[in-house]
Coordinates of C-alpha atoms in Angstrom, one line a residue:
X10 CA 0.0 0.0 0.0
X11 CA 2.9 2.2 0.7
X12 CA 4.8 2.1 -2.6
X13 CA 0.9 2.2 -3.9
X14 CA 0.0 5.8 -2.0
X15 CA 3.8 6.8 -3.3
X16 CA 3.3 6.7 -6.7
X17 CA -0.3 8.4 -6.8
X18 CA 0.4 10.8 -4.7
X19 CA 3.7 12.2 -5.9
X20 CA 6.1 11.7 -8.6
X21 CA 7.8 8.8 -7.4
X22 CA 9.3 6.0 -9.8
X23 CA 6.2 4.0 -10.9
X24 CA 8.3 0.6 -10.8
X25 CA 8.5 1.0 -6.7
X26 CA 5.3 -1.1 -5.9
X27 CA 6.1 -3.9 -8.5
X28 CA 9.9 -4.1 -6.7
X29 CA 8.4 -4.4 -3.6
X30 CA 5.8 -6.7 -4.4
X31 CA 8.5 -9.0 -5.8
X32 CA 10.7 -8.8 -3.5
X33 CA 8.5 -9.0 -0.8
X34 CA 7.0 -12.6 -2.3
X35 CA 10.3 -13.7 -2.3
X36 CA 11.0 -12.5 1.3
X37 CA 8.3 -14.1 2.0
X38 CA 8.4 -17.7 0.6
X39 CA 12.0 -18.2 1.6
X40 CA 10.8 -17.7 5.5
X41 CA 7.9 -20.1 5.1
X42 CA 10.3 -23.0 3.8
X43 CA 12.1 -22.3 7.0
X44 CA 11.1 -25.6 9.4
X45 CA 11.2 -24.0 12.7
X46 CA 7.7 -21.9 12.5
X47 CA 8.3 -19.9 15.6
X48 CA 11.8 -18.6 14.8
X49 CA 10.6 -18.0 10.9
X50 CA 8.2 -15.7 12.4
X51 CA 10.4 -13.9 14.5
X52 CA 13.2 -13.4 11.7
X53 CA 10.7 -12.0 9.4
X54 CA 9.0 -9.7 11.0
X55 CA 12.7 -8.3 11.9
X56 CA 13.8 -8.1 8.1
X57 CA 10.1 -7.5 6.7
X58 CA 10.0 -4.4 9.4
X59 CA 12.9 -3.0 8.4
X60 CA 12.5 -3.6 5.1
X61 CA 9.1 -1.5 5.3
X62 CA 10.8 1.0 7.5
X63 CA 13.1 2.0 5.0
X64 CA 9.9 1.9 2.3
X65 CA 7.9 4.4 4.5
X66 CA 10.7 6.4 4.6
X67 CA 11.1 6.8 1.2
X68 CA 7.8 7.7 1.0
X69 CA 7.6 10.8 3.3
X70 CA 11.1 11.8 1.6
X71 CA 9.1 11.9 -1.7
X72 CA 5.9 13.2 0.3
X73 CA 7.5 15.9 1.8
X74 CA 10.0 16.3 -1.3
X75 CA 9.3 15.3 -4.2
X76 CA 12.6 13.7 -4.5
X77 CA 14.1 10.5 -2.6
X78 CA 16.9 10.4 0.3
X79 CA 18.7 13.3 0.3
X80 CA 20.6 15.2 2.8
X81 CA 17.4 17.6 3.7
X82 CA 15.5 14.1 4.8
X83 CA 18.2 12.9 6.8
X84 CA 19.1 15.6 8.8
X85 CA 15.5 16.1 9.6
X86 CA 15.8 12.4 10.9
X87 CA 17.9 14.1 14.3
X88 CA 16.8 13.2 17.8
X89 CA 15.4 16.9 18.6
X90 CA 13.9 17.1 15.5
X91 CA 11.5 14.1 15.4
X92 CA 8.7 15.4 17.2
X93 CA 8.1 18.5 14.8
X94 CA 5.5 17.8 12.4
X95 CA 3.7 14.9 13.8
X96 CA 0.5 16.8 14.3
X97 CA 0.5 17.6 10.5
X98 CA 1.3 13.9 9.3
X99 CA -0.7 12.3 11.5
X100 CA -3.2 10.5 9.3
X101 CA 0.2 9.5 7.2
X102 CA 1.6 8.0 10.2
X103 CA -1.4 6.5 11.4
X104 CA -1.6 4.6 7.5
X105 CA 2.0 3.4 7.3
X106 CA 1.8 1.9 11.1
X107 CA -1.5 -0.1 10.1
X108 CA 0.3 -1.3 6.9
X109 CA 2.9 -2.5 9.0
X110 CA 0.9 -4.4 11.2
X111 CA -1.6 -5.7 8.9
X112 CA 1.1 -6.5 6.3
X113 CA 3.2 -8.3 9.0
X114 CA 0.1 -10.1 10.3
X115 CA -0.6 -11.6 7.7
X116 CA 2.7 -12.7 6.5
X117 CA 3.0 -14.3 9.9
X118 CA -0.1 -16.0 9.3
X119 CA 0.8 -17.7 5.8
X120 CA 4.6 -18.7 7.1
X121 CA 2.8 -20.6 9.8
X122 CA 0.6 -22.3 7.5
X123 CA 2.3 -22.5 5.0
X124 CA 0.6 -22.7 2.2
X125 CA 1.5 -23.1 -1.6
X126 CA 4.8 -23.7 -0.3
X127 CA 7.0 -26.1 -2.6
X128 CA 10.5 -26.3 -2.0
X129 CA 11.4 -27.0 -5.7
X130 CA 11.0 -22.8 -6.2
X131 CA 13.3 -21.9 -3.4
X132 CA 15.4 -20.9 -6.3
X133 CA 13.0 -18.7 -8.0
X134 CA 11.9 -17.1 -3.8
X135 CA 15.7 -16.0 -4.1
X136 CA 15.9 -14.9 -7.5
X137 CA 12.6 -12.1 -6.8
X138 CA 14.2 -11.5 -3.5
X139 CA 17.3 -10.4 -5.4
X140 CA 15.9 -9.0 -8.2
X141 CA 13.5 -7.0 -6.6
X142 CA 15.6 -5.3 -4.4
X143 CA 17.6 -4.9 -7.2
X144 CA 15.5 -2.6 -9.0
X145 CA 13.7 -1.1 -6.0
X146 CA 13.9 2.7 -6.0
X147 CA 14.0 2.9 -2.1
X148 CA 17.4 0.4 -1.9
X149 CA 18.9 2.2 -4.8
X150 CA 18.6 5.4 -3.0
X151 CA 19.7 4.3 0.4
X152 CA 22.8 3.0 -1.4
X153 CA 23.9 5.5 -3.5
X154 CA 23.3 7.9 -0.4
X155 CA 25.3 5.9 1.9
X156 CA 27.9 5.6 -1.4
X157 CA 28.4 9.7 -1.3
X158 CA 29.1 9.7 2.4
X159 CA 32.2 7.3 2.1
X160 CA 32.9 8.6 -1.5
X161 CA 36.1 10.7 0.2
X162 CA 38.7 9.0 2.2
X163 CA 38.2 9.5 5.8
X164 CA 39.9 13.2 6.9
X165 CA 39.2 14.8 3.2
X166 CA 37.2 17.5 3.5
X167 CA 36.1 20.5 0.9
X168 CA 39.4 22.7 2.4
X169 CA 41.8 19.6 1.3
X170 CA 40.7 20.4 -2.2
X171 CA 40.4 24.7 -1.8
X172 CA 43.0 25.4 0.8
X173 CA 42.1 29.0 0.2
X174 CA 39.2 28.5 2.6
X175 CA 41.6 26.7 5.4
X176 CA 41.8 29.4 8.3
X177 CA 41.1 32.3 6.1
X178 CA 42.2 35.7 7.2
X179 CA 38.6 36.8 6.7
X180 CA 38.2 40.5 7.5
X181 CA 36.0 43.1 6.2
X182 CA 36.6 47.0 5.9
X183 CA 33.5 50.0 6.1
X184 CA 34.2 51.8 3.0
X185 CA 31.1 54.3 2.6
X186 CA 29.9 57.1 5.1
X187 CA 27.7 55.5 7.2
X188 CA 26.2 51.9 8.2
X189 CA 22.7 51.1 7.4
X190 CA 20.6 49.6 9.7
X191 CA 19.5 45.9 7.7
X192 CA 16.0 44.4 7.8
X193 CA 16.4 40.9 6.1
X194 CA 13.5 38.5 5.6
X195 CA 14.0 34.8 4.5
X196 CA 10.3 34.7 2.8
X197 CA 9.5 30.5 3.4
X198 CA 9.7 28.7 -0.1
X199 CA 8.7 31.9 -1.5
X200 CA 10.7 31.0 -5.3
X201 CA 10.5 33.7 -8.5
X202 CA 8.0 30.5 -10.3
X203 CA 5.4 32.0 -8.1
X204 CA 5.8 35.9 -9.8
X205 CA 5.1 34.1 -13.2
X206 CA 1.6 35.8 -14.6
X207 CA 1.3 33.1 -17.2
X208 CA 0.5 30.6 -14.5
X209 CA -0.4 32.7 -11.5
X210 CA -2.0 36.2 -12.4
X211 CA -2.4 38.6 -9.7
X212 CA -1.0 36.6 -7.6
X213 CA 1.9 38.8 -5.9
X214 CA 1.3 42.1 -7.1
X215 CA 2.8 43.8 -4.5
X216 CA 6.3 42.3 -4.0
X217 CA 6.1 41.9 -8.3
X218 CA 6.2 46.6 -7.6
X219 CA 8.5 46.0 -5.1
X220 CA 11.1 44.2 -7.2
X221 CA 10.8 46.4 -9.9
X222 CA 11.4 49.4 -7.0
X223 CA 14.2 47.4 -5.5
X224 CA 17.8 45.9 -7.0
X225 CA 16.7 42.5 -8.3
X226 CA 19.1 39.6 -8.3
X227 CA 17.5 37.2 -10.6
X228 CA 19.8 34.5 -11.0
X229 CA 20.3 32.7 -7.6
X230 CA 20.3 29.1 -7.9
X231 CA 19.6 26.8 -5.2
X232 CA 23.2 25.8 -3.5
X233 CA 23.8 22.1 -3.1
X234 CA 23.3 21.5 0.7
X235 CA 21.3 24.7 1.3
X236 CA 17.2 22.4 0.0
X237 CA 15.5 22.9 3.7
X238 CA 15.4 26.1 5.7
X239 CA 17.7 26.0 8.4
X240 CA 20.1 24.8 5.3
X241 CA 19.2 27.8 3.3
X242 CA 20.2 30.0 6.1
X243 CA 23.8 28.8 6.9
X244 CA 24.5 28.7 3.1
X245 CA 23.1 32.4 2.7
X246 CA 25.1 33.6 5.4
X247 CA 28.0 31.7 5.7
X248 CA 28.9 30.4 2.1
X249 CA 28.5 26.8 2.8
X250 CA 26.7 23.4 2.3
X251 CA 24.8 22.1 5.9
X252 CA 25.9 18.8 4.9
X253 CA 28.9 16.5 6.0
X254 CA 28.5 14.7 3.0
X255 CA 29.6 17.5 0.7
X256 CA 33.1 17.4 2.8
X257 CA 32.8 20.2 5.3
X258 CA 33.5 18.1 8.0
X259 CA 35.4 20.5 10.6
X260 CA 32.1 22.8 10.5
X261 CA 30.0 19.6 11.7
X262 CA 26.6 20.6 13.0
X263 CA 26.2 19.1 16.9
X264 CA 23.7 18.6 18.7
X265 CA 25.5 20.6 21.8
X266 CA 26.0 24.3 21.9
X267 CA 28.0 25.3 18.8
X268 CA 27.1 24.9 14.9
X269 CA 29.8 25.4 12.6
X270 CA 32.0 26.9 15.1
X271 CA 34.8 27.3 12.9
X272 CA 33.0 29.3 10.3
X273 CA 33.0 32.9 10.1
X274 CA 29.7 34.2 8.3
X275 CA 27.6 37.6 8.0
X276 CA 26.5 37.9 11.6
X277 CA 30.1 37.1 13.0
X278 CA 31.3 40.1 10.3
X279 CA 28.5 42.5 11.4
X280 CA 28.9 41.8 14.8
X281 CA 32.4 42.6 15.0
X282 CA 31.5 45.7 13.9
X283 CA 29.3 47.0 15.9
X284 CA 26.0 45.7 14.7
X285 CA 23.4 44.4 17.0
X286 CA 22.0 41.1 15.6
X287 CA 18.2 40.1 16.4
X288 CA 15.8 37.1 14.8
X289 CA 12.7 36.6 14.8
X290 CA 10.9 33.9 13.4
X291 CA 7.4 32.0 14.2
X292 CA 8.5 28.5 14.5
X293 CA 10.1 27.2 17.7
X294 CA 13.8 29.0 17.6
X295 CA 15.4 25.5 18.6
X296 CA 13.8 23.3 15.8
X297 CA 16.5 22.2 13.7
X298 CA 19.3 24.2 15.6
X299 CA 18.5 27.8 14.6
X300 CA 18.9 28.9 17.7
X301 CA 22.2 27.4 18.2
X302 CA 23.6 28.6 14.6
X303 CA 22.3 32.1 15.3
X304 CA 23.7 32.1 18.5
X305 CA 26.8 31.0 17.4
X306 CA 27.1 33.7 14.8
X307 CA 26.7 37.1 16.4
X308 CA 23.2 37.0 16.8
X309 CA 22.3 38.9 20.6
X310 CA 18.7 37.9 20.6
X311 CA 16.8 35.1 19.1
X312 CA 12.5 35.0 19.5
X313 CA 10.6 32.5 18.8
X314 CA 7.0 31.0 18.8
X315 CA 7.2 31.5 22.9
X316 CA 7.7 35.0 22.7
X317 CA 5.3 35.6 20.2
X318 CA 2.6 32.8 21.7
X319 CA 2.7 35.7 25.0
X320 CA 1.1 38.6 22.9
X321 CA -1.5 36.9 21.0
X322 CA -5.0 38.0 22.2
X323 CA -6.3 34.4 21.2
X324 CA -3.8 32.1 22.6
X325 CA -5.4 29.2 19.9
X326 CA -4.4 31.5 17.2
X327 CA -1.8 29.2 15.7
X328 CA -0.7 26.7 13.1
X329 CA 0.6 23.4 12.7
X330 CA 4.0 25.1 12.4
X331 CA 4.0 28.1 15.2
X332 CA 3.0 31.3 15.1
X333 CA 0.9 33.2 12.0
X334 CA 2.6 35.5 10.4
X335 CA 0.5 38.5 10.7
X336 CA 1.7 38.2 14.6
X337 CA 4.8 38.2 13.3
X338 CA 5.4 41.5 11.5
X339 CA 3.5 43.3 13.9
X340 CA 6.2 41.7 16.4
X341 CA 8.8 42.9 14.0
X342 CA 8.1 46.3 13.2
X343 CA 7.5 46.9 16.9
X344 CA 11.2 45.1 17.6
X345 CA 12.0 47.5 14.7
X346 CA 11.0 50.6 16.3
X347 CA 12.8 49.7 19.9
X348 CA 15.8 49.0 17.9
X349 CA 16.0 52.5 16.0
X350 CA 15.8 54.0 19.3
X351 CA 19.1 52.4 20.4
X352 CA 21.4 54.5 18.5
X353 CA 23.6 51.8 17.3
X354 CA 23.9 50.0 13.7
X355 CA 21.5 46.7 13.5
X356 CA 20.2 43.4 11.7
X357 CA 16.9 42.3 12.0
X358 CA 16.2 38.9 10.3
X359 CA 13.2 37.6 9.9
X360 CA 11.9 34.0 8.8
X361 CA 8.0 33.7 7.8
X362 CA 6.1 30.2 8.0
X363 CA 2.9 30.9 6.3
X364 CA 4.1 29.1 2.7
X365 CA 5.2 26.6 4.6
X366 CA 4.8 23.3 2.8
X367 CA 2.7 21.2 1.9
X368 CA 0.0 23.3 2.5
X369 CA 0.9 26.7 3.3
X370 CA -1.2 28.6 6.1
X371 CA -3.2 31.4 5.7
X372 CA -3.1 34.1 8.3
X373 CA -6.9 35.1 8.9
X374 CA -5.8 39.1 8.4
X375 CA -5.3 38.0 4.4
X376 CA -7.4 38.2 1.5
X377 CA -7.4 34.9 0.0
X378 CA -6.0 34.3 -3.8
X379 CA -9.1 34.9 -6.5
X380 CA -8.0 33.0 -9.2
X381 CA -7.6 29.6 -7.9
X382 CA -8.8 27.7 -5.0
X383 CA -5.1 26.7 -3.4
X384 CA -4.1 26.5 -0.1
X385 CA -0.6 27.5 -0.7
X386 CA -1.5 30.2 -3.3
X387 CA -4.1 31.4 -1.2
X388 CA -0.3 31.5 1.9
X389 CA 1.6 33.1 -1.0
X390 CA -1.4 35.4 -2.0
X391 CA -1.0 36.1 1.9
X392 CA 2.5 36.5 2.2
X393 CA 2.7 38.8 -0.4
X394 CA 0.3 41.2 1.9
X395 CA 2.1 40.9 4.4
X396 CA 5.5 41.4 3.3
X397 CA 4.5 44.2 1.4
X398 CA 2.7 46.0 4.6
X399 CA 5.3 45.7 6.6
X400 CA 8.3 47.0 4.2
X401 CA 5.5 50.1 3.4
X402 CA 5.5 50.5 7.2
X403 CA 9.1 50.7 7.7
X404 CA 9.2 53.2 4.0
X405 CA 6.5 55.4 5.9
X406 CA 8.2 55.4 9.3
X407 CA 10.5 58.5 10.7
X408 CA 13.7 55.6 10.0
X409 CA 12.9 54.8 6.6
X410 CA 16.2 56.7 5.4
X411 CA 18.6 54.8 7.2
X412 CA 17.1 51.1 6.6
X413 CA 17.5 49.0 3.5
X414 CA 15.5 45.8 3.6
X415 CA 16.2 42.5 1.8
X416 CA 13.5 40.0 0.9
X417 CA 15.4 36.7 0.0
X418 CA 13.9 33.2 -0.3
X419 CA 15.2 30.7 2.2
X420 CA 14.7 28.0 -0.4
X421 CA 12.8 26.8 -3.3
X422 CA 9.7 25.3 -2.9
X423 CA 9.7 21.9 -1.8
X424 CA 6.6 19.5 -2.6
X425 CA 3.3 21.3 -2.2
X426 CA -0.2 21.3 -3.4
X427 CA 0.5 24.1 -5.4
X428 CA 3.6 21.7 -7.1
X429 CA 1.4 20.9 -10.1
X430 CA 0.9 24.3 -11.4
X431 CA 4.6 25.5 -10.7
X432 CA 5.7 22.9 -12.6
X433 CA 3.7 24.1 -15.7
X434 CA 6.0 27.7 -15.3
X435 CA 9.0 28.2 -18.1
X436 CA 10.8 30.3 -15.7
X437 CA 13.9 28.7 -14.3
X438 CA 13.6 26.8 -10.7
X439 CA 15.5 30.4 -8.8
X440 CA 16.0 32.2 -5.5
X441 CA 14.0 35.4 -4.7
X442 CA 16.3 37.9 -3.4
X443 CA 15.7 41.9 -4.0
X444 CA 17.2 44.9 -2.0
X445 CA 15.2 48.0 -1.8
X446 CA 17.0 51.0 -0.7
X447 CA 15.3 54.2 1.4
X448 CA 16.9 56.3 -2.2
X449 CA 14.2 53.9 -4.3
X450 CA 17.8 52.2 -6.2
X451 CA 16.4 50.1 -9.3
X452 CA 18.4 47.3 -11.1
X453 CA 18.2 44.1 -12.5
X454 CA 21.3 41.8 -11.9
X455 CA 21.3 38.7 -14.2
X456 CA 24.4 37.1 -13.2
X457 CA 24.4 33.4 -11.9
X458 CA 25.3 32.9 -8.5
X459 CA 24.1 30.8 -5.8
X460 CA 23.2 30.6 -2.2
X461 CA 26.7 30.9 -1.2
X462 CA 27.0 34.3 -2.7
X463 CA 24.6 36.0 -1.2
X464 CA 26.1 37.0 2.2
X465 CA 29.3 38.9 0.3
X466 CA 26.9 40.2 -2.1
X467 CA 25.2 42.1 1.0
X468 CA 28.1 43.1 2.5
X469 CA 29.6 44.7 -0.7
X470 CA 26.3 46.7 -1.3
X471 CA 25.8 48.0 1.6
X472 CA 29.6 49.3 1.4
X473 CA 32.4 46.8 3.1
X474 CA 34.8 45.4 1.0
X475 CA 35.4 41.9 2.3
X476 CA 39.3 40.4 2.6
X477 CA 39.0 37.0 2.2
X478 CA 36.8 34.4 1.2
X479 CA 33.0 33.7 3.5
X480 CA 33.0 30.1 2.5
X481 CA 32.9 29.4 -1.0
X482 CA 30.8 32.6 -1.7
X483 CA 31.7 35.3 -3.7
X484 CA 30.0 39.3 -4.3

């Protein structure tokens, strides 16, 4: 049923339920020509458990995805992390642990019988046992996976082979009269496929004025390592991968107190020079170490759902993920005043959750999308109000003139139900990521670059020149 529900519901290989049927019968008839019943039993529900363990895995990696075992899934897979999202896959969960059961019942049931069994085929059992895993899609990605982890010899890492980026005098110098105060916003999944007309009219008119209003980078391709959002944030800022597999092994994420201690990225730079660093964001500020990489990087003061949970009005005002975020820009701009008031240089990051996937979450402050009837386009539709608001607040406010504000998507959009119609869009799969400036600045910058070029890309615009190299990133 699992490899069955994969392939309808997302674009999963469409040989994965024949593999596992076959090599599931063969599984299968080997055990019941075992002649000690009990211990068949036992054995099998061992392999044919894990087996299906690794096939339900799969599945939520394509769910979630749209792709198979990657280093997004796997990192998810960490001790503190395993809790987040059960509420929202529930049902799913609830489906793949009554397949289990009933699969392994059953299969329990015919090796005690055993019926139709006829030793003469143990040959052909071992054969679709073989040859089934052979061609299933979940082994193949497991191994090829587990092949990229031990692809390098133990000890070589990315600096072996750029030993530019080994202890890098990394320094950056204030060139231009004055530091801006920084508002960034890491807009969730929030890709340029969903500013295309063709497929999605009206759908983001505001931030579609705003880029034209703004210095538009329209060529950021997704980084390697940098698919999920905690990812996306460590690559924008510090220039590299969040993934051991791509060889940065001395910048190992923990689960203790530091994350990537040996990387120097914006906030570290900023900090240094007298910047105050603050994040906000409406998901739980410890779910998947954000808290500990902003912590680690410069960043003074790091809110969460909690502190935003204590000024709702209606504590049940809340989704699956945290906090709406309608709360959260009126959070922000509020931060944003106290901030101004400080006298000193700062960085306000924020990280919205409404176009959160699969579904996206409309705050109930929105007007919802006209043109289709789409959760997630009705969350973009949404976002796109909101975003939009609160950058007009801060244009309109007494501190307009010494704030530039970057809107930059943490990612592209992972599986969603609005995946069907963004696929239709001819505009390449690419990063949002616009700077508007208090002196109204327009340009359109079409050369390539990725996530890893986007912290030295701020710095130089907002007047350092950087000595050295912020991971493999490059202005």
């Amino acid at each position: 049923m699992i490899p069955v529900a994969g392939t309808v519901l997302t674009d999963a290989p469409v040989i994965w339920p024949v593999s596992t049927l076959i090599y599931n019968l063969g599984l299968l008839y080997c055990f019941a020509l075992m002649p000690r019943k009990s211990a068949s039993v036992i054995v099998f529900n061992v392999v044919a458990g894990s087996f299906f363990l690794v096939e339900s895995a799969f599945f939520f990696s394509y769910y979630l995805q749209n792709t198979g075992f990657n280093d997004a899934f796997f990192y998810h897979l960490r001790p503190d992390l395993l809790h987040a999202g059960v509420s929202e896959h529930l049902p799913l969960l609830l489906f793949a642990i009554a397949c289990l059961f009933g699969f392994l019942l059953f299969s329990s049931l015919s090796i005690v019988e055993g019926r139709f069994v006829n030793r003469q085929r143990l040959s052909i059992a071992l054969a679709s046992l073989i040859f089934g895993l052979f061609i299933s899609p979940p082994a193949k990605a497991l191994v090829d996976y587990v092949g990229n982890l031990s692809a390098d010899p133990p000890g070589n890492t990315a600096f072996d082979e750029f030993p530019e980026l080994k202890n890098p005098e990394l320094r950056v110098d204030f060139t231009a009269t004055k530091r801006p105060n920084i508002v960034m916003i890491y807009a969730e999944s929030l890709e340029q496929r969903f500013f295309d007309e063709s497929i999605f009219p009206g759908l983001m008119p505001n931030l579609k004025k705003l880029r034209k209003e703004s210095v538009d980078f329209t060529n950021i391709a997704q980084g390697v390592g940098a698919g999920w959002t905690v990812a996306g944030m460590v690559a924008s800022q510090c220039g590299y991968p969040l993934a051991e597999s791509r060889g940065v092994s001395e910048n190992n994420l923990s689960l203790f107190d530091k994350f990537l201690p040996k990387s120097e990225c914006l906030g570290d730079l900023l900090a240094s020079d007298g910047y105050h660093l603050t994040f906000i964001g409406g998901a739980d500020e410890r779910f998947a170490g954000k808290a500990d990489f902003l912590k680690s990087h410069g960043y003074a003061e790091v809110f969460g759902r909690g502190e935003l949970e204590q000024v709702l009005f209606d504590k049940s005002y809340l989704n699956p993920c945290g906090v709406f975020d309608d709360t959260l820009f009126d959070y922000a701009f509020n931060k944003f005043i106290s901030l101004n008031r400080n006298n000193s240089p700062f960085l306000l990051t924020l990280l919205t959750i409404d176009t959160h996937h699969p579904n996206g979450y409309m705050s109930k402050s929105c007007e919802a999308y006209a043109y289709e009837n789409n959760s997630m386009l009705h969350s973009v539709h949404c976002s796109d109000q909101l975003i939009s608001s609160f950058i007009e607040k801060i244009r309109k406010s007494e501190y307009s003139d010494d704030t530039i504000i970057i809107l930059l998507s943490d990612h592209l959009a992972l599986r969603n139900v609005a995946t069907p119609l963004l696929k239709t869009s001819k505009m390449p799969e690419r990063l949002t990521f616009f700077i508007n400036t208090p002196q109204g600045r327009k340009a359109k910058n079409i050369n390539p670059g990725v996530h890893y070029d986007i912290a030295p890309t701020i710095l130089d615009f907002i007047g350092y020149r950087v000595n050295g190299q912020i991971g493999f990133g490059s202005p």
